[in-house]
PDB file of C-alpha atoms in Angstrom:
ATOM      1  CA  MET A 976      23.946 -35.677  23.784  1.00  0.00           C
ATOM      2  CA  GLU A 977      26.253 -38.671  22.940  1.00  0.00           C
ATOM      3  CA  LEU A 978      26.235 -41.402  25.492  1.00  0.00           C
ATOM      4  CA  THR A 979      29.303 -44.085  26.160  1.00  0.00           C
ATOM      5  CA  GLY A 980      28.403 -47.457  27.154  1.00  0.00           C
ATOM      6  CA  THR A 981      25.387 -47.951  29.112  1.00  0.00           C
ATOM      7  CA  LEU A 982      22.351 -45.486  30.593  1.00  0.00           C
ATOM      8  CA  ALA A 983      23.077 -43.556  33.471  1.00  0.00           C
ATOM      9  CA  GLU A 984      20.316 -43.488  36.091  1.00  0.00           C
ATOM     10  CA  ALA A 985      20.665 -39.679  36.358  1.00  0.00           C
ATOM     11  CA  ASP A 986      20.019 -39.738  32.644  1.00  0.00           C
ATOM     12  CA  TRP A 987      17.289 -41.957  32.429  1.00  0.00           C
ATOM     13  CA  GLU A 988      15.499 -40.105  35.097  1.00  0.00           C
ATOM     14  CA  SER A 989      15.817 -36.790  32.889  1.00  0.00           C
ATOM     15  CA  HIS A 990      14.072 -38.532  30.012  1.00  0.00           C
ATOM     16  CA  ARG A 991      11.595 -40.688  31.757  1.00  0.00           C
ATOM     17  CA  ALA A 992       8.611 -38.305  31.404  1.00  0.00           C
ATOM     18  CA  ALA A 993       9.039 -37.601  28.065  1.00  0.00           C
ATOM     19  CA  VAL A 994       9.255 -41.661  27.603  1.00  0.00           C
ATOM     20  CA  PHE A 995       6.029 -42.003  29.749  1.00  0.00           C
ATOM     21  CA  GLY A 996       4.243 -39.478  28.046  1.00  0.00           C
ATOM     22  CA  ALA A 997       5.030 -40.512  24.449  1.00  0.00           C
ATOM     23  CA  ALA A 998       3.389 -44.078  25.988  1.00  0.00           C
ATOM     24  CA  TYR A 999       0.503 -42.262  27.917  1.00  0.00           C
ATOM     25  CA  ARG A1000      -0.707 -40.532  24.493  1.00  0.00           C
ATOM     26  CA  ILE A1001      -0.592 -43.479  22.313  1.00  0.00           C
ATOM     27  CA  LEU A1002      -1.881 -45.568  24.796  1.00  0.00           C
ATOM     28  CA  GLY A1003      -4.685 -43.505  26.676  1.00  0.00           C
ATOM     29  CA  THR A1004      -4.023 -45.603  30.044  1.00  0.00           C
ATOM     30  CA  VAL A1005      -1.609 -45.003  32.839  1.00  0.00           C
ATOM     31  CA  THR A1006      -0.716 -48.596  33.756  1.00  0.00           C
ATOM     32  CA  GLU A1007      -0.048 -49.821  30.140  1.00  0.00           C
ATOM     33  CA  ALA A1008       2.238 -46.691  29.972  1.00  0.00           C
ATOM     34  CA  GLU A1009       4.027 -47.308  33.008  1.00  0.00           C
ATOM     35  CA  ASP A1010       4.476 -50.981  31.938  1.00  0.00           C
ATOM     36  CA  VAL A1011       5.964 -49.466  28.722  1.00  0.00           C
ATOM     37  CA  THR A1012       8.037 -47.492  30.817  1.00  0.00           C
ATOM     38  CA  GLN A1013       9.301 -49.805  32.661  1.00  0.00           C
ATOM     39  CA  ASP A1014       9.906 -52.042  29.827  1.00  0.00           C
ATOM     40  CA  VAL A1015      12.119 -49.072  28.096  1.00  0.00           C
ATOM     41  CA  TRP A1016      14.188 -48.696  31.043  1.00  0.00           C
ATOM     42  CA  LEU A1017      15.109 -52.321  31.384  1.00  0.00           C
ATOM     43  CA  ARG A1018      16.124 -52.577  27.281  1.00  0.00           C
ATOM     44  CA  ALA A1019      17.651 -49.290  27.387  1.00  0.00           C
ATOM     45  CA  ALA A1020      19.759 -50.068  30.608  1.00  0.00           C
ATOM     46  CA  ALA A1021      20.859 -53.188  28.903  1.00  0.00           C
ATOM     47  CA  ALA A1022      21.822 -51.590  25.417  1.00  0.00           C
ATOM     48  CA  ASP A1023      24.955 -50.169  24.110  1.00  0.00           C
ATOM     49  CA  LEU A1024      24.227 -46.465  23.602  1.00  0.00           C
ATOM     50  CA  SER A1025      27.586 -45.514  22.432  1.00  0.00           C
ATOM     51  CA  GLU A1026      26.505 -44.592  18.902  1.00  0.00           C
ATOM     52  CA  VAL A1027      23.119 -42.631  20.407  1.00  0.00           C
ATOM     53  CA  ARG A1028      23.607 -39.138  19.874  1.00  0.00           C
ATOM     54  CA  ASP A1029      19.951 -38.149  20.958  1.00  0.00           C
ATOM     55  CA  LEU A1030      19.398 -39.907  24.105  1.00  0.00           C
ATOM     56  CA  ARG A1031      15.739 -38.573  24.146  1.00  0.00           C
ATOM     57  CA  ALA A1032      14.404 -39.420  20.778  1.00  0.00           C
ATOM     58  CA  TRP A1033      15.830 -42.848  21.031  1.00  0.00           C
ATOM     59  CA  LEU A1034      14.530 -43.269  23.964  1.00  0.00           C
ATOM     60  CA  VAL A1035      11.013 -42.132  23.251  1.00  0.00           C
ATOM     61  CA  THR A1036      11.279 -43.820  19.877  1.00  0.00           C
ATOM     62  CA  LEU A1037      11.535 -47.296  21.559  1.00  0.00           C
ATOM     63  CA  ALA A1038       8.693 -46.405  23.455  1.00  0.00           C
ATOM     64  CA  ALA A1039       6.589 -45.780  20.355  1.00  0.00           C
ATOM     65  CA  ARG A1040       7.276 -48.409  19.044  1.00  0.00           C
ATOM     66  CA  THR A1041       6.554 -50.944  22.131  1.00  0.00           C
ATOM     67  CA  SER A1042       3.200 -49.081  22.658  1.00  0.00           C
ATOM     68  CA  TYR A1043       2.280 -49.496  19.214  1.00  0.00           C
ATOM     69  CA  ASN A1044       2.575 -53.309  19.610  1.00  0.00           C
ATOM     70  CA  VAL A1045       0.637 -53.076  22.815  1.00  0.00           C
ATOM     71  CA  LEU A1046      -2.265 -50.738  21.202  1.00  0.00           C
ATOM     72  CA  ARG A1047      -2.135 -53.371  18.094  1.00  0.00           C
ATOM     73  CA  SER A1048      -2.845 -56.177  19.919  1.00  0.00           C
ATOM     74  CA  ALA A1049      -5.034 -54.478  22.367  1.00  0.00           C
ATOM     75  CA  ARG A1050      -7.534 -53.451  19.221  1.00  0.00           C
ATOM     76  CA  VAL A1051      -9.825 -56.698  19.582  1.00  0.00           C
ATOM     77  CA  ARG A1052     -10.073 -56.080  23.479  1.00  0.00           C
ATOM     78  CA  ARG A1053     -11.180 -52.347  22.775  1.00  0.00           C
ATOM     79  CA  GLU A1054     -13.450 -52.816  20.132  1.00  0.00           C
ATOM     80  CA  SER A1055     -15.361 -55.168  22.333  1.00  0.00           C
ATOM     81  CA  TYR A1056     -15.319 -53.173  25.395  1.00  0.00           C
ATOM     82  CA  VAL A1057     -18.494 -52.588  26.727  1.00  0.00           C
ATOM     83  CA  GLY A1058     -20.057 -49.053  26.550  1.00  0.00           C
ATOM     84  CA  PRO A1059     -18.069 -46.110  25.575  1.00  0.00           C
ATOM     85  CA  TRP A1060     -14.256 -45.736  26.124  1.00  0.00           C
ATOM     86  CA  LEU A1061     -13.108 -43.224  28.347  1.00  0.00           C
ATOM     87  CA  PRO A1062      -9.160 -42.654  29.046  1.00  0.00           C
ATOM     88  CA  GLU A1063      -7.236 -43.813  32.241  1.00  0.00           C
ATOM     89  CA  PRO A1064      -7.194 -40.562  34.143  1.00  0.00           C
ATOM     90  CA  LEU A1065      -3.448 -38.790  34.643  1.00  0.00           C
ATOM     91  CA  LEU A1066      -3.376 -37.124  38.061  1.00  0.00           C
ATOM     92  CA  THR A1067      -1.140 -34.072  37.021  1.00  0.00           C
ATOM     93  CA  GLY A1068      -1.622 -31.841  39.996  1.00  0.00           C
ATOM     94  CA  PRO A1069       1.133 -30.899  42.826  1.00  0.00           C
ATOM     95  CA  ASP A1070       0.539 -34.410  44.129  1.00  0.00           C
ATOM     96  CA  ALA A1071       1.113 -36.409  40.960  1.00  0.00           C
ATOM     97  CA  ALA A1072       3.462 -39.579  41.221  1.00  0.00           C
ATOM     98  CA  ALA A1073       4.486 -38.757  37.322  1.00  0.00           C
ATOM     99  CA  GLN A1074       4.917 -35.693  36.077  1.00  0.00           C
ATOM    100  CA  VAL A1075       4.998 -35.350  32.458  1.00  0.00           C
ATOM    101  CA  LEU A1076       5.182 -32.916  29.424  1.00  0.00           C
ATOM    102  CA  LEU A1077       1.707 -31.504  29.689  1.00  0.00           C
ATOM    103  CA  ASP A1078      -0.250 -29.720  27.069  1.00  0.00           C
ATOM    104  CA  GLU A1079      -3.735 -30.330  25.471  1.00  0.00           C
ATOM    105  CA  SER A1080      -2.045 -33.968  24.180  1.00  0.00           C
ATOM    106  CA  VAL A1081      -3.161 -35.172  27.377  1.00  0.00           C
ATOM    107  CA  SER A1082      -6.488 -33.603  27.732  1.00  0.00           C
ATOM    108  CA  THR A1083      -9.270 -36.099  28.351  1.00  0.00           C
ATOM    109  CA  ALA A1084     -11.004 -34.171  25.281  1.00  0.00           C
ATOM    110  CA  MET A1085      -8.107 -34.749  23.059  1.00  0.00           C
ATOM    111  CA  LEU A1086      -7.542 -38.560  24.551  1.00  0.00           C
ATOM    112  CA  VAL A1087     -10.940 -39.326  23.406  1.00  0.00           C
ATOM    113  CA  VAL A1088     -10.755 -37.513  20.224  1.00  0.00           C
ATOM    114  CA  MET A1089      -7.470 -39.705  19.327  1.00  0.00           C
ATOM    115  CA  GLU A1090      -9.204 -43.377  20.302  1.00  0.00           C
ATOM    116  CA  ARG A1091     -10.564 -42.771  16.795  1.00  0.00           C
ATOM    117  CA  LEU A1092      -7.543 -42.807  15.043  1.00  0.00           C
ATOM    118  CA  THR A1093      -5.932 -45.900  13.676  1.00  0.00           C
ATOM    119  CA  PRO A1094      -2.630 -46.994  15.907  1.00  0.00           C
ATOM    120  CA  ALA A1095      -0.752 -45.662  13.190  1.00  0.00           C
ATOM    121  CA  GLU A1096      -2.072 -42.610  12.726  1.00  0.00           C
ATOM    122  CA  ARG A1097      -1.993 -42.173  16.560  1.00  0.00           C
ATOM    123  CA  VAL A1098       1.833 -42.843  16.621  1.00  0.00           C
ATOM    124  CA  ALA A1099       2.548 -40.554  13.511  1.00  0.00           C
ATOM    125  CA  LEU A1100       0.509 -37.376  15.061  1.00  0.00           C
ATOM    126  CA  VAL A1101       2.136 -38.075  18.674  1.00  0.00           C
ATOM    127  CA  LEU A1102       5.749 -38.513  17.405  1.00  0.00           C
ATOM    128  CA  HIS A1103       5.510 -35.776  15.084  1.00  0.00           C
ATOM    129  CA  ASP A1104       3.278 -32.929  16.556  1.00  0.00           C
ATOM    130  CA  VAL A1105       4.354 -33.697  20.191  1.00  0.00           C
ATOM    131  CA  PHE A1106       7.800 -35.246  19.893  1.00  0.00           C
ATOM    132  CA  ASP A1107       9.113 -33.324  16.661  1.00  0.00           C
ATOM    133  CA  LEU A1108      10.791 -36.586  15.630  1.00  0.00           C
ATOM    134  CA  PRO A1109      11.452 -36.677  11.603  1.00  0.00           C
ATOM    135  CA  PHE A1110       9.241 -38.581   9.616  1.00  0.00           C
ATOM    136  CA  GLY A1111      12.322 -40.997   8.734  1.00  0.00           C
ATOM    137  CA  ARG A1112      12.411 -42.240  11.966  1.00  0.00           C
ATOM    138  CA  ILE A1113       8.568 -42.345  12.280  1.00  0.00           C
ATOM    139  CA  ALA A1114       8.832 -44.919   9.241  1.00  0.00           C
ATOM    140  CA  GLU A1115      11.354 -46.827  11.456  1.00  0.00           C
ATOM    141  CA  VAL A1116       8.581 -47.356  13.819  1.00  0.00           C
ATOM    142  CA  LEU A1117       5.679 -47.874  11.895  1.00  0.00           C
ATOM    143  CA  GLY A1118       7.545 -49.747   9.016  1.00  0.00           C
ATOM    144  CA  GLY A1119       6.661 -47.795   6.489  1.00  0.00           C
ATOM    145  CA  THR A1120       8.406 -44.963   4.068  1.00  0.00           C
ATOM    146  CA  PRO A1121       8.579 -41.306   5.470  1.00  0.00           C
ATOM    147  CA  ALA A1122       6.374 -39.969   2.783  1.00  0.00           C
ATOM    148  CA  ALA A1123       3.805 -42.714   4.264  1.00  0.00           C
ATOM    149  CA  SER A1124       4.340 -41.384   8.179  1.00  0.00           C
ATOM    150  CA  ARG A1125       3.649 -37.907   6.942  1.00  0.00           C
ATOM    151  CA  LYS A1126       0.234 -38.937   5.273  1.00  0.00           C
ATOM    152  CA  LEU A1127      -0.652 -40.751   8.302  1.00  0.00           C
ATOM    153  CA  ALA A1128       0.057 -37.538  10.870  1.00  0.00           C
ATOM    154  CA  SER A1129      -1.960 -35.274   8.257  1.00  0.00           C
ATOM    155  CA  ARG A1130      -5.159 -37.440   8.018  1.00  0.00           C
ATOM    156  CA  ALA A1131      -4.981 -37.749  11.869  1.00  0.00           C
ATOM    157  CA  ARG A1132      -4.467 -33.880  12.127  1.00  0.00           C
ATOM    158  CA  ALA A1133      -7.378 -33.217  10.075  1.00  0.00           C
ATOM    159  CA  ARG A1134      -9.431 -35.666  11.924  1.00  0.00           C
ATOM    160  CA  VAL A1135      -8.246 -34.130  15.371  1.00  0.00           C
ATOM    161  CA  ALA A1136      -9.084 -31.012  14.227  1.00  0.00           C
ATOM    162  CA  ALA A1137     -12.903 -31.734  12.945  1.00  0.00           C
ATOM    163  CA  ALA A1138     -13.300 -32.646  16.244  1.00  0.00           C
ATOM    164  CA  GLU A1139     -11.769 -29.948  18.226  1.00  0.00           C
ATOM    165  CA  GLU A1140     -14.466 -28.729  21.209  1.00  0.00           C
ATOM    166  CA  PRO A1141     -14.913 -24.977  21.559  1.00  0.00           C
ATOM    167  CA  PRO A1142     -12.454 -22.950  23.266  1.00  0.00           C
ATOM    168  CA  ARG A1143     -11.700 -24.528  26.672  1.00  0.00           C
ATOM    169  CA  ALA A1144     -13.271 -22.517  29.766  1.00  0.00           C
ATOM    170  CA  SER A1145     -10.558 -21.056  32.433  1.00  0.00           C
ATOM    171  CA  ARG A1146      -9.454 -23.393  35.473  1.00  0.00           C
ATOM    172  CA  ALA A1147     -11.749 -21.047  37.711  1.00  0.00           C
ATOM    173  CA  GLU A1148     -14.653 -21.107  35.846  1.00  0.00           C
ATOM    174  CA  THR A1149     -14.765 -24.903  35.329  1.00  0.00           C
ATOM    175  CA  GLU A1150     -13.938 -25.493  39.328  1.00  0.00           C
ATOM    176  CA  ARG A1151     -17.453 -23.109  39.758  1.00  0.00           C
ATOM    177  CA  VAL A1152     -19.450 -24.990  37.370  1.00  0.00           C
ATOM    178  CA  LEU A1153     -18.122 -28.403  38.697  1.00  0.00           C
ATOM    179  CA  LYS A1154     -19.064 -27.431  42.264  1.00  0.00           C
ATOM    180  CA  ALA A1155     -22.371 -25.704  41.221  1.00  0.00           C
ATOM    181  CA  PHE A1156     -23.211 -29.118  39.882  1.00  0.00           C
ATOM    182  CA  LYS A1157     -22.410 -31.036  42.539  1.00  0.00           C
ATOM    183  CA  ALA A1158     -24.576 -29.113  44.871  1.00  0.00           C
ATOM    184  CA  ALA A1159     -27.471 -29.095  42.679  1.00  0.00           C
ATOM    185  CA  ALA A1160     -27.220 -32.999  42.033  1.00  0.00           C
ATOM    186  CA  ASP A1161     -27.120 -32.981  46.144  1.00  0.00           C
ATOM    187  CA  ALA A1162     -30.281 -31.087  46.782  1.00  0.00           C
ATOM    188  CA  GLY A1163     -32.267 -33.175  43.610  1.00  0.00           C
ATOM    189  CA  ASP A1164     -32.289 -29.603  42.067  1.00  0.00           C
ATOM    190  CA  LEU A1165     -33.550 -30.469  38.425  1.00  0.00           C
ATOM    191  CA  ALA A1166     -33.853 -27.306  37.416  1.00  0.00           C
ATOM    192  CA  GLY A1167     -30.619 -26.403  38.788  1.00  0.00           C
ATOM    193  CA  LEU A1168     -28.874 -28.843  36.837  1.00  0.00           C
ATOM    194  CA  VAL A1169     -30.726 -28.172  33.661  1.00  0.00           C
ATOM    195  CA  GLU A1170     -29.479 -24.486  33.888  1.00  0.00           C
ATOM    196  CA  LEU A1171     -25.764 -25.555  34.036  1.00  0.00           C
ATOM    197  CA  LEU A1172     -26.028 -28.053  31.064  1.00  0.00           C
ATOM    198  CA  HIS A1173     -26.253 -26.852  27.410  1.00  0.00           C
ATOM    199  CA  PRO A1174     -29.944 -27.887  26.109  1.00  0.00           C
ATOM    200  CA  GLU A1175     -27.679 -30.140  23.681  1.00  0.00           C
ATOM    201  CA  ALA A1176     -25.229 -31.315  25.870  1.00  0.00           C
ATOM    202  CA  VAL A1177     -24.151 -35.024  25.812  1.00  0.00           C
ATOM    203  CA  TYR A1178     -23.096 -37.473  28.641  1.00  0.00           C
ATOM    204  CA  VAL A1179     -20.920 -40.433  28.426  1.00  0.00           C
ATOM    205  CA  ALA A1180     -20.182 -42.560  31.103  1.00  0.00           C
ATOM    206  CA  ASP A1181     -17.442 -45.552  31.190  1.00  0.00           C
ATOM    207  CA  GLY A1182     -18.351 -48.135  33.188  1.00  0.00           C
ATOM    208  CA  GLY A1183     -16.601 -51.245  31.247  1.00  0.00           C
ATOM    209  CA  GLY A1184     -19.180 -53.468  31.891  1.00  0.00           C
ATOM    210  CA  LYS A1185     -17.820 -53.527  35.563  1.00  0.00           C
ATOM    211  CA  VAL A1186     -20.613 -51.240  37.464  1.00  0.00           C
ATOM    212  CA  THR A1187     -24.053 -50.108  36.082  1.00  0.00           C
ATOM    213  CA  ALA A1188     -23.286 -46.998  33.484  1.00  0.00           C
ATOM    214  CA  ALA A1189     -25.014 -45.749  30.634  1.00  0.00           C
ATOM    215  CA  ARG A1190     -23.811 -47.836  27.761  1.00  0.00           C
ATOM    216  CA  ARG A1191     -24.795 -45.247  25.183  1.00  0.00           C
ATOM    217  CA  PRO A1192     -24.505 -41.403  25.054  1.00  0.00           C
ATOM    218  CA  VAL A1193     -27.625 -39.324  26.963  1.00  0.00           C
ATOM    219  CA  ARG A1194     -28.229 -36.178  24.803  1.00  0.00           C
ATOM    220  CA  GLY A1195     -30.454 -33.088  26.225  1.00  0.00           C
ATOM    221  CA  ALA A1196     -30.011 -31.156  29.487  1.00  0.00           C
ATOM    222  CA  GLU A1197     -33.273 -32.812  30.965  1.00  0.00           C
ATOM    223  CA  ARG A1198     -32.014 -36.454  30.669  1.00  0.00           C
ATOM    224  CA  ILE A1199     -28.383 -35.734  32.001  1.00  0.00           C
ATOM    225  CA  ALA A1200     -29.998 -34.073  35.012  1.00  0.00           C
ATOM    226  CA  LEU A1201     -32.616 -36.494  36.333  1.00  0.00           C
ATOM    227  CA  LEU A1202     -29.804 -39.427  35.341  1.00  0.00           C
ATOM    228  CA  THR A1203     -27.189 -37.748  37.813  1.00  0.00           C
ATOM    229  CA  VAL A1204     -29.917 -37.218  40.145  1.00  0.00           C
ATOM    230  CA  ARG A1205     -30.918 -40.909  40.305  1.00  0.00           C
ATOM    231  CA  GLN A1206     -27.691 -41.715  40.877  1.00  0.00           C
ATOM    232  CA  ILE A1207     -26.986 -39.642  43.646  1.00  0.00           C
ATOM    233  CA  GLU A1208     -29.808 -41.058  45.007  1.00  0.00           C
ATOM    234  CA  LEU A1209     -28.668 -44.638  44.176  1.00  0.00           C
ATOM    235  CA  ARG A1210     -24.832 -44.606  45.165  1.00  0.00           C
ATOM    236  CA  ARG A1211     -25.153 -41.802  48.124  1.00  0.00           C
ATOM    237  CA  PRO A1212     -21.838 -40.514  47.895  1.00  0.00           C
ATOM    238  CA  ASP A1213     -20.846 -38.772  50.886  1.00  0.00           C
ATOM    239  CA  ALA A1214     -17.330 -36.538  49.835  1.00  0.00           C
ATOM    240  CA  PHE A1215     -15.957 -34.825  46.905  1.00  0.00           C
ATOM    241  CA  GLN A1216     -13.226 -32.685  46.140  1.00  0.00           C
ATOM    242  CA  ILE A1217     -11.846 -30.967  42.937  1.00  0.00           C
ATOM    243  CA  ILE A1218      -8.516 -32.859  41.483  1.00  0.00           C
ATOM    244  CA  GLU A1219      -6.742 -32.094  38.596  1.00  0.00           C
ATOM    245  CA  VAL A1220      -6.327 -34.582  36.213  1.00  0.00           C
ATOM    246  CA  ASN A1221      -4.978 -34.761  32.600  1.00  0.00           C
ATOM    247  CA  GLY A1222      -4.339 -31.029  33.534  1.00  0.00           C
ATOM    248  CA  HIS A1223      -7.691 -29.818  33.780  1.00  0.00           C
ATOM    249  CA  PRO A1224     -10.102 -29.790  37.051  1.00  0.00           C
ATOM    250  CA  ALA A1225     -12.134 -32.826  37.443  1.00  0.00           C
ATOM    251  CA  LEU A1226     -14.466 -33.845  40.385  1.00  0.00           C
ATOM    252  CA  ALA A1227     -14.223 -36.727  42.457  1.00  0.00           C
ATOM    253  CA  THR A1228     -16.734 -38.318  44.152  1.00  0.00           C
ATOM    254  CA  TYR A1229     -16.292 -40.784  47.029  1.00  0.00           C
ATOM    255  CA  HIS A1230     -18.389 -42.988  49.317  1.00  0.00           C
ATOM    256  CA  GLY A1231     -17.182 -44.648  52.399  1.00  0.00           C
ATOM    257  CA  GLY A1232     -13.335 -42.821  51.091  1.00  0.00           C
ATOM    258  CA  GLU A1233     -13.869 -44.698  47.935  1.00  0.00           C
ATOM    259  CA  LEU A1234     -13.755 -43.250  44.533  1.00  0.00           C
ATOM    260  CA  VAL A1235     -16.900 -43.938  42.772  1.00  0.00           C
ATOM    261  CA  TRP A1236     -16.496 -41.848  39.924  1.00  0.00           C
ATOM    262  CA  LEU A1237     -14.942 -38.752  38.119  1.00  0.00           C
ATOM    263  CA  ASP A1238     -16.503 -36.049  36.469  1.00  0.00           C
ATOM    264  CA  THR A1239     -14.382 -33.934  33.622  1.00  0.00           C
ATOM    265  CA  VAL A1240     -16.281 -31.483  31.273  1.00  0.00           C
ATOM    266  CA  GLU A1241     -16.011 -29.193  28.667  1.00  0.00           C
ATOM    267  CA  ILE A1242     -17.741 -25.563  28.971  1.00  0.00           C
ATOM    268  CA  ALA A1243     -18.744 -23.041  26.717  1.00  0.00           C
ATOM    269  CA  ASP A1244     -20.691 -19.470  27.780  1.00  0.00           C
ATOM    270  CA  GLY A1245     -20.970 -21.191  31.355  1.00  0.00           C
ATOM    271  CA  ARG A1246     -22.303 -24.203  30.557  1.00  0.00           C
ATOM    272  CA  ILE A1247     -21.502 -28.015  30.229  1.00  0.00           C
ATOM    273  CA  THR A1248     -21.676 -29.062  26.842  1.00  0.00           C
ATOM    274  CA  ALA A1249     -19.529 -32.529  27.595  1.00  0.00           C
ATOM    275  CA  PHE A1250     -19.910 -34.377  30.296  1.00  0.00           C
ATOM    276  CA  ARG A1251     -17.686 -37.288  31.080  1.00  0.00           C
ATOM    277  CA  ARG A1252     -18.505 -39.688  34.090  1.00  0.00           C
ATOM    278  CA  LEU A1253     -15.896 -42.899  34.652  1.00  0.00           C
ATOM    279  CA  VAL A1254     -17.045 -45.208  36.664  1.00  0.00           C
ATOM    280  CA  ASN A1255     -15.329 -48.162  35.939  1.00  0.00           C
ATOM    281  CA  PRO A1256     -13.552 -49.031  39.325  1.00  0.00           C
ATOM    282  CA  GLU A1257     -10.004 -50.715  37.309  1.00  0.00           C
ATOM    283  CA  LYS A1258      -9.341 -46.965  35.738  1.00  0.00           C
ATOM    284  CA  LEU A1259      -9.713 -45.312  39.228  1.00  0.00           C
ATOM    285  CA  ALA A1260      -8.072 -47.625  41.188  1.00  0.00           C
ATOM    286  CA  HIS A1261      -4.515 -45.612  40.746  1.00  0.00           C
ATOM    287  CA  LEU A1262      -6.071 -42.236  41.993  1.00  0.00           C
ATOM    288  CA  GLY A1263      -6.232 -44.009  45.577  1.00  0.00           C
ATOM    289  CA  HIS A1264      -8.952 -42.662  48.131  1.00  0.00           C
ATOM    290  CA  ILE A1265      -9.411 -40.266  50.701  1.00  0.00           C
TER     291      ILE A1265
END
């Protein structure tokens, strides 16, 4: 697509999801990705695009460069983060405010793995494997050579593959297990919870130092079951619903209309192998209330 002059709003809207999607995959936070998207729009609207032949690639590259700078400046803050870090959830159901190009690269499990990559690895992987940009263009973002960018993407791909979870359960199976887990936790049914958890299940909670949450992963079905029952007793939630975040079902739990935690899980053979609970209110705020 060859443009003449300034960016038309219709052209921007047709590519906005790709811009946001690139930023979100690189940063793992909705708020920062929205800031990057707004910045890209302002810069693109003021730029002379008469020589731009591929607007989508140009915009995604600009989003990646901006996100790369944000990610590098945020590393110190992220390294000092209190307790485990989980990505800021992206609402992807029918009521989503922003639709993005959905695939497994925006799943919670994938974003957790990608957080372990270096900023350069993360950018190279997203731009090449998700947006199919050539290594020459990726090198322009990272300030290196195409060969170096290729190595970064290859290394990132290998690290992601080494951490891959078992095949994901179906949407129906995930919803069934989440609802059963919620019912057992509300009833204080420890045996029922243990039955739903893999014996070597891992529980990770992200409170960000804002609210009480386990600061280290909790391992083992019995320990996780006891912990979840105690949390129910302490917070006394009064409502819940299944919502779709990052392309998969999640369990949203409320107290007095306020979202108090969001659970996402990985399931194998009908049992939860990974249980992630987001309780950091700053990361939940954009999902709203009931």
